[in-house]
Coordinates of C-alpha atoms and ligand atoms in Angstrom, one line a residue:
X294 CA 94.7 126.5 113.6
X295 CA 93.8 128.3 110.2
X296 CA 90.0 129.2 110.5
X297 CA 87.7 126.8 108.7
X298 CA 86.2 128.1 105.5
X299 CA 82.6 129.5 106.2
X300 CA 81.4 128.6 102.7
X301 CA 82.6 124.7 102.9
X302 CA 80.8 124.7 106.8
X303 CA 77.9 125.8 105.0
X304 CA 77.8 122.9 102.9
X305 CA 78.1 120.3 105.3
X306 CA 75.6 122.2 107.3
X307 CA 73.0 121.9 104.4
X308 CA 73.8 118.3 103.6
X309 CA 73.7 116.9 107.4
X310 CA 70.8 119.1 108.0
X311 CA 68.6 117.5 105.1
X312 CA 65.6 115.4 106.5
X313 CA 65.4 111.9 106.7
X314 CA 69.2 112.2 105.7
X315 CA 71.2 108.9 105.6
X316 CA 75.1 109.7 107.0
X317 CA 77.8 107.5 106.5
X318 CA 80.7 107.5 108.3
X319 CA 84.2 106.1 106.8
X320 CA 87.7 106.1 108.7
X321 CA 91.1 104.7 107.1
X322 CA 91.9 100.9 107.0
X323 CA 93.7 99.6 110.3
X324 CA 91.5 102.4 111.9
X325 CA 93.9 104.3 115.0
X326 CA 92.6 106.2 117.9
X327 CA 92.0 109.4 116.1
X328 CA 89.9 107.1 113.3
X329 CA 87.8 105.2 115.7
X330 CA 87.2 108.4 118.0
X331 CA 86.3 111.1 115.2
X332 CA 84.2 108.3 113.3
X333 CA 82.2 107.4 116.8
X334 CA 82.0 111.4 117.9
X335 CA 80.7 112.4 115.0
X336 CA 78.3 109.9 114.6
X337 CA 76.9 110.5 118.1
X338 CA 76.5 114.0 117.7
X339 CA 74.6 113.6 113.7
X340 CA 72.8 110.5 115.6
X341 CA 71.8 113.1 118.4
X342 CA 70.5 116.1 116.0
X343 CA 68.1 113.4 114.9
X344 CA 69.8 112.1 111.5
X345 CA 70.4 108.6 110.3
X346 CA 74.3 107.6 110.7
X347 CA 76.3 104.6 110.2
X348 CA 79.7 104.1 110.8
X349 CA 81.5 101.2 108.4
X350 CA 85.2 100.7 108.3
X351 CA 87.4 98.4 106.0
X352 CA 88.8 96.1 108.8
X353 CA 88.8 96.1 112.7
X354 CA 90.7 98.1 115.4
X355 CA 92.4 97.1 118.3
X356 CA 90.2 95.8 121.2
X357 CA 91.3 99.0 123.5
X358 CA 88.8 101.5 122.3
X359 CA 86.2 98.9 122.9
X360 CA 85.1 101.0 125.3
X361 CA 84.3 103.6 123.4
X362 CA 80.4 104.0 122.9
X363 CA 78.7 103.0 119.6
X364 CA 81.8 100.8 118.9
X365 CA 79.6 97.7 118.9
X366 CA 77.6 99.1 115.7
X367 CA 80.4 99.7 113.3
X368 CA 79.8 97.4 110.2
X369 CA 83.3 96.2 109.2
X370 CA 83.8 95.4 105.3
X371 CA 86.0 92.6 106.3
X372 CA 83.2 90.5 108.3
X373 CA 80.2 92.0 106.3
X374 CA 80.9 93.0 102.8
X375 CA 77.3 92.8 101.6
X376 CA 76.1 94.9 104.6
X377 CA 78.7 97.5 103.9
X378 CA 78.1 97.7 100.2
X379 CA 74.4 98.3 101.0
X380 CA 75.3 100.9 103.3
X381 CA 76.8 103.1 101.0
X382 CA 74.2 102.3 98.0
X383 CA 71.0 103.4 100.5
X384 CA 73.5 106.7 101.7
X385 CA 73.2 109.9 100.9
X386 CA 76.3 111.4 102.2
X387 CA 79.6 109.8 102.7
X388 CA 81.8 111.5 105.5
X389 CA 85.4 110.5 105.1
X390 CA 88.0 110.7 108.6
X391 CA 91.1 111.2 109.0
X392 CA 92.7 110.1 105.7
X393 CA 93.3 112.0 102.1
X394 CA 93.9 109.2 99.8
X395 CA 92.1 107.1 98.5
X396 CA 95.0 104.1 98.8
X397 CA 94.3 104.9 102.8
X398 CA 90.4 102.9 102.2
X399 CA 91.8 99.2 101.9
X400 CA 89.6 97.2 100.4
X401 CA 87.0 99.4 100.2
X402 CA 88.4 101.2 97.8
X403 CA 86.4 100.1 94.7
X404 CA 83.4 101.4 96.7
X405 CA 84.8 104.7 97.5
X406 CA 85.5 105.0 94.1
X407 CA 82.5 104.8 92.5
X408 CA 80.4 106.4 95.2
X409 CA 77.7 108.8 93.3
X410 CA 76.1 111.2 96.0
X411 CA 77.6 113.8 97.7
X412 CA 81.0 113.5 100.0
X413 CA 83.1 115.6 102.5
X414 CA 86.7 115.0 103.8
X415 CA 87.7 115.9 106.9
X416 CA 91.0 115.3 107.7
X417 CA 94.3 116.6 108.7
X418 CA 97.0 115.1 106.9
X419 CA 99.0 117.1 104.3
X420 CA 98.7 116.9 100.7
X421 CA 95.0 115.7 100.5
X422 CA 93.7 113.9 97.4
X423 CA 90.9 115.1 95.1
X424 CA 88.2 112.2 95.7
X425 CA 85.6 114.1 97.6
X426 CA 83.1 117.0 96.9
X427 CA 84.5 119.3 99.6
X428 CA 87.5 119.1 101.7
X429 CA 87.8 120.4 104.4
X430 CA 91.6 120.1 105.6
X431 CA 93.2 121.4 108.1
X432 CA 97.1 119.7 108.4
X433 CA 98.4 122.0 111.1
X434 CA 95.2 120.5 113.0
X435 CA 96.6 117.8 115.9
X436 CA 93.9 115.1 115.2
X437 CA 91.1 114.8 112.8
X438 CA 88.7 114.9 116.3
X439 CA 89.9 118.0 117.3
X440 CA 88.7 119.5 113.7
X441 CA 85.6 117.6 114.1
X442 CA 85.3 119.5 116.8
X443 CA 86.1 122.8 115.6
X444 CA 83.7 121.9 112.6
X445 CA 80.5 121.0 115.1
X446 CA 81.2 124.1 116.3
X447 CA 81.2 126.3 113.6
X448 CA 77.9 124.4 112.1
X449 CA 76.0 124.8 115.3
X450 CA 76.0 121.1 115.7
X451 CA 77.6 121.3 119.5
X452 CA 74.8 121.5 120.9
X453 CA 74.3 118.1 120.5
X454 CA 77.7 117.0 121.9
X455 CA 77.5 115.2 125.4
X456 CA 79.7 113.0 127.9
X457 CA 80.0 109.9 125.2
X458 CA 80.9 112.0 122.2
X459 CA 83.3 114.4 124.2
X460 CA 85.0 110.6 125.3
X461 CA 85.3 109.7 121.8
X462 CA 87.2 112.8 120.8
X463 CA 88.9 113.1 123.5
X464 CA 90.8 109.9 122.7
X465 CA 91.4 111.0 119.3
X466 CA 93.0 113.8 120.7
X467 CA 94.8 112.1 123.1
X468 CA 96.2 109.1 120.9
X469 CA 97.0 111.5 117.9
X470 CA 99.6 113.5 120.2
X471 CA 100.9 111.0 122.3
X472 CA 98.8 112.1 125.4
X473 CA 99.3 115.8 124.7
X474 CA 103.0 115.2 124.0
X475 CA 103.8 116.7 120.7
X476 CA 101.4 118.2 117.8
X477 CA 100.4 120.7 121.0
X478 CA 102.5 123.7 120.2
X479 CA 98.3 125.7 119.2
X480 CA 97.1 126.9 122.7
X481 CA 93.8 125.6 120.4
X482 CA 94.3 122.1 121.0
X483 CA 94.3 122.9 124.9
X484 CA 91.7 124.9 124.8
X485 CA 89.3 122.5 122.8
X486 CA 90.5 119.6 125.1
X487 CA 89.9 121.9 128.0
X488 CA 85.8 122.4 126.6
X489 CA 85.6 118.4 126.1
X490 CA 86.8 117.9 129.7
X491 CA 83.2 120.2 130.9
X492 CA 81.7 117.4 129.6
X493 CA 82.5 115.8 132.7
X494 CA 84.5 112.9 130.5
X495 CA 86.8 110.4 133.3
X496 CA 90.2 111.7 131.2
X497 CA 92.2 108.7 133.8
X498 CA 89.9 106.1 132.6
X499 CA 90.0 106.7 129.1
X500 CA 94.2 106.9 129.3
X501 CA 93.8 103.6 131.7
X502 CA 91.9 101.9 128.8
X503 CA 93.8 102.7 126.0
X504 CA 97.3 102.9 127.1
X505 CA 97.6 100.8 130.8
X506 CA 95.6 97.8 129.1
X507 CA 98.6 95.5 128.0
X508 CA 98.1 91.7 127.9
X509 CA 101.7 89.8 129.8
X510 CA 102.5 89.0 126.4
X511 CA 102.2 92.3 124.9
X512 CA 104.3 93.7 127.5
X513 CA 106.9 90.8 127.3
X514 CA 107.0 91.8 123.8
X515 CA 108.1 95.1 123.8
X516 CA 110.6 94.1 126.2
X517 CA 111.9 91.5 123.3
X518 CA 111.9 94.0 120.6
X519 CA 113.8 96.3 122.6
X520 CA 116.0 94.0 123.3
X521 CA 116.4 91.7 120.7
X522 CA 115.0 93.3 117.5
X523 CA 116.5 97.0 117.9
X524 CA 119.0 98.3 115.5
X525 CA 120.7 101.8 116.9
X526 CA 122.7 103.8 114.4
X527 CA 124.2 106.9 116.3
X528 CA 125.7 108.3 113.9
X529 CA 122.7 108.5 112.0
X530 CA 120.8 109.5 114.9
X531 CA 118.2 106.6 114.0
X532 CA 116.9 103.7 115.2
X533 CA 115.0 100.3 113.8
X534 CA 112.7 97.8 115.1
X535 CA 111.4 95.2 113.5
X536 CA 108.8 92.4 114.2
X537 CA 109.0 89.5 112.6
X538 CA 106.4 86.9 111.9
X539 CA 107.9 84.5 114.0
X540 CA 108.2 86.4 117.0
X541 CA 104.2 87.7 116.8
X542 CA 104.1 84.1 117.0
X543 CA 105.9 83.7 119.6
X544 CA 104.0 86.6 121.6
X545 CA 100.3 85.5 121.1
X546 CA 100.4 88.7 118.4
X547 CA 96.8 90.2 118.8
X548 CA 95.9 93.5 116.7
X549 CA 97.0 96.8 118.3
X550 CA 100.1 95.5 120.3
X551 CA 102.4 96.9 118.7
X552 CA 100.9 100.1 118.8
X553 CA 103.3 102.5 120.5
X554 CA 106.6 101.0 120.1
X555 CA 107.8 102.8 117.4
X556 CA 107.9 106.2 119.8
X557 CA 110.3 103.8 122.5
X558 CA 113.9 104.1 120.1
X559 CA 112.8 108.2 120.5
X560 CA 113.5 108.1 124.1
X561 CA 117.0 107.2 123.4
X562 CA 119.3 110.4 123.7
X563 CA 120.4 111.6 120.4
X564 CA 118.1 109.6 118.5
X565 CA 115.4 111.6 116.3
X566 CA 114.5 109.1 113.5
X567 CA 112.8 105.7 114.8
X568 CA 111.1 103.0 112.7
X569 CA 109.2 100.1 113.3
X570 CA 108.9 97.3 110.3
X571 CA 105.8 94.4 110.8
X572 CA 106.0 91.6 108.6
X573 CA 102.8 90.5 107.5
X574 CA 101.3 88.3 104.6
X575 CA 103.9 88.9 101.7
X576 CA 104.3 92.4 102.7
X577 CA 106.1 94.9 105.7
X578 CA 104.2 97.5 107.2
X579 CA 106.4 100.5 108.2
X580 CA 105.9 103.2 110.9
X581 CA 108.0 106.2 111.2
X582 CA 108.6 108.5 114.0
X583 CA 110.5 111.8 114.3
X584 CA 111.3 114.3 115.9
X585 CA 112.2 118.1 114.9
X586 CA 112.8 118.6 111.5
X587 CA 113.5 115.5 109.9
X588 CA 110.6 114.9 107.8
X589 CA 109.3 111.3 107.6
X590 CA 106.4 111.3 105.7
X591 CA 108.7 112.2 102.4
X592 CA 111.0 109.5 103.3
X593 CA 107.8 107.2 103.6
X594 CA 106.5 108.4 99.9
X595 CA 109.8 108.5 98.8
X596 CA 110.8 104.8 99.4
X597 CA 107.7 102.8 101.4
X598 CA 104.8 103.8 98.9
X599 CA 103.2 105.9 102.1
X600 CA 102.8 109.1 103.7
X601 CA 101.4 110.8 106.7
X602 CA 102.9 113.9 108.6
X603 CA 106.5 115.2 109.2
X604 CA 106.7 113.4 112.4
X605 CA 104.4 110.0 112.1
X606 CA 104.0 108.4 108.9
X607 CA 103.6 104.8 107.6
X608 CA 103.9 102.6 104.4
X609 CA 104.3 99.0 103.1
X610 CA 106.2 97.5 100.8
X611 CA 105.7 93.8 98.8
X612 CA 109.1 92.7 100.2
X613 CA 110.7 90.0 102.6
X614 CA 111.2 91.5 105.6
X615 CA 115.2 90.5 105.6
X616 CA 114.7 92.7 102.3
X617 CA 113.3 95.6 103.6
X618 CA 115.8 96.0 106.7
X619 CA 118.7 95.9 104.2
X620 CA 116.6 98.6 101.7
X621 CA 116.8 100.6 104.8
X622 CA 120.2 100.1 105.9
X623 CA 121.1 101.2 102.7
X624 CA 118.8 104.3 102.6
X625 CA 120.0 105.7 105.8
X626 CA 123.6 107.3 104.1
X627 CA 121.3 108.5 101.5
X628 CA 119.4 110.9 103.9
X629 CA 122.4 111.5 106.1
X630 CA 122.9 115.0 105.6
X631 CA 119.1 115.5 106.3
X632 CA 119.3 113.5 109.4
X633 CA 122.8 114.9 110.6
X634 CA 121.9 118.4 110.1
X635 CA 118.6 118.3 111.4
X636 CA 118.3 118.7 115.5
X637 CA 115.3 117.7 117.4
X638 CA 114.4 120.4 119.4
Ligands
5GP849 P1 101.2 104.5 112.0 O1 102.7 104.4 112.0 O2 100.6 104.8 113.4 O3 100.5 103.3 111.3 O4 100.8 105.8 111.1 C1 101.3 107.0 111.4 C2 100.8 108.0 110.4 O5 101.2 107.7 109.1 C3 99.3 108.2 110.4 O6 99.0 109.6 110.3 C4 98.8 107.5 109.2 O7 97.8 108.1 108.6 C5 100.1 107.5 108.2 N1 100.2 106.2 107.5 C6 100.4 105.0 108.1 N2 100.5 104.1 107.1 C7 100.3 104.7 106.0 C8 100.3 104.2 104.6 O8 100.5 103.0 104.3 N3 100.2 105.2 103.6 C9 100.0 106.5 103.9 N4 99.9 107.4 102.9 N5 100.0 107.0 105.2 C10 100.2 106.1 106.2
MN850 MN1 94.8 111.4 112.8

């Protein structure tokens, strides 16, 4: 990782440090792992030095980080909109995780927007947007928790780190690379991992909770998709799934189940480019996986009005989702020489 920028720790130093300081803390809509486990770390650690945090998020996450401490406290817009709005208006600094745009705040956008006192990014997704005082943005960075990691550190602020906040960032770490899987090639990422674990976190019961907590249905699921609702294109070296509405139906759909299945088609030999379409209310939600070269956050921006990095990124589009499979049918000779040429290592 690049070294953060002494000047911009500085700041955030000053504007945490202030007395009788009012923090809050803001992850992207449809919060992940990496949201939900920077957003809680950080807050333990500011709550810890003594300052006054909330954490608020546009929507809800799914029920398996439940477990992580201070979850309970998290003022969702979409439950409490008055709450949140007063949040922000009584703040005095607004901390922004893990996303760059402001299209990546739901519907808290207008708020976002308009918010007067003093805000940081930190994030590490490429090509951040303007919208905050300081940035600090570090895309070669594996998760946004290791970087708030590397920040604490550089601001002094780890010595208020204990077992609950090393949890919390753990799992941001841990979700973000697909259990240490890929996004690991900085020895960094080990190493910071390796300093969390002194913290004496239980590493097999986080990874029990979030990733060996299926319901029947959700496993039965993914065995339906796989079966039934995979397209394979060899000779693209891509794959498809898609869910539609009446299959979540069929499956008991909760938030969060799907979570994952977009990296299954990637197991399949030869295959490097996987998606996963989600129909939801007069829209399709897109993930994108990759591996190697083949970038799919410009072929999310390009066509499915998203982003995200070269090897995960995401998007929607206001279409039927009978629409959107042919768009993308259509696409895939479009990008063939990209995806032909391009190996996964
Ligand atoms: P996921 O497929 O897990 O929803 O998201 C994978 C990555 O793509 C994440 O880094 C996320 O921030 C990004 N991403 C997901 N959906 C969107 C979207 O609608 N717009 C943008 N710009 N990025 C997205
Ligand atoms: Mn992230």
């Amino acid at each position: 990782m690049k070294e953060l920028d002494i000047e911009i720790i500085k700041s955030f130093s000053a504007w945490v440090g202030k007395t009788n300081q009012k923090v809050v803390i803001l992850p992207h809509v449809n919060p992940d792992g990496d949201a939900v486990g920077s957003a809680l770390g950080l807050s333990r650690v500011l709550k810890n030095s003594g300052v006054q945090v909330e954490v608020i998020s546009a929507n809800g996450y799914p029920s398996f980080y439940n477990w992580i401490e201070g979850h309970e406290q998290v003022t969702l817009f979409s439950k409490n909109p008055k709450k949140v709005q007063q949040l922000l208006v009584e703040s005095d600094l607004l901390i922004c995780l893990d996303f760059n745009h402001l299209s990546r705040t739901g519907d808290l956008r207008p708020l976002v927007e308009s918010y007067s006192k003093n805000s940081i990014l930190i994030d590490h997704h490429p090509y951040p947007e303007d919208f905050t005082d300081v940035q600090i943005s570090h895309p070669e960075c594996s998760s946004t928790a290791e970087l708030v990691y590397h920040v604490l550190k550089a601001s002094g602020l780890d010595q208020h780190l204990d077992r609950e906040a090393a949890s919390a960032l753990f799992c941001g770490i841990m979700t973000d690379t697909g259990s240490f899987d890929y996004n690991v090639s900085d020895p960094q990422t080990f190493q910071t991992v390796g300093e969390l674990l002194k913290f004496d976190i239980d590493q097999d019961y986080i990874h029990g909770e979030v990733f060996d907590n299926y319901s029947v249905d959700r496993m039965r699921l993914l065995g339906y998709c796989l079966n039934e609702c995979m397209e394979v294109f060899p000779e693209y070296h891509a794959a498809v799934m898609y869910l539609s509405k009446e299959t979540q139906k069929k499956f008991n759909f909760a938030p969060g189940d799907s979570e994952g299945f977009v990296n299954y088609p990637l197991s399949i030999k030869g295959i490097h480019f996987s998606t996963l379409f989600s129909e939801k209310d007069g829209m399709v939600k897109a993930s994108f996986r990759s591996k190697g070269e083949f970038a799919v956050n410009g072929f999310a921006s390009e066509n499915f009005n998203g982003g995200g990095h070269r090897n995960a990124a995401g998007g929607e589009v206001s279409a039927s989702l009978a629409e959107t499979l042919d768009k993308y049918r259509k696409l895939l000779p479009v990008y063939q020489e990209k995806l032909v040429k391009t190996k996964s290592k």
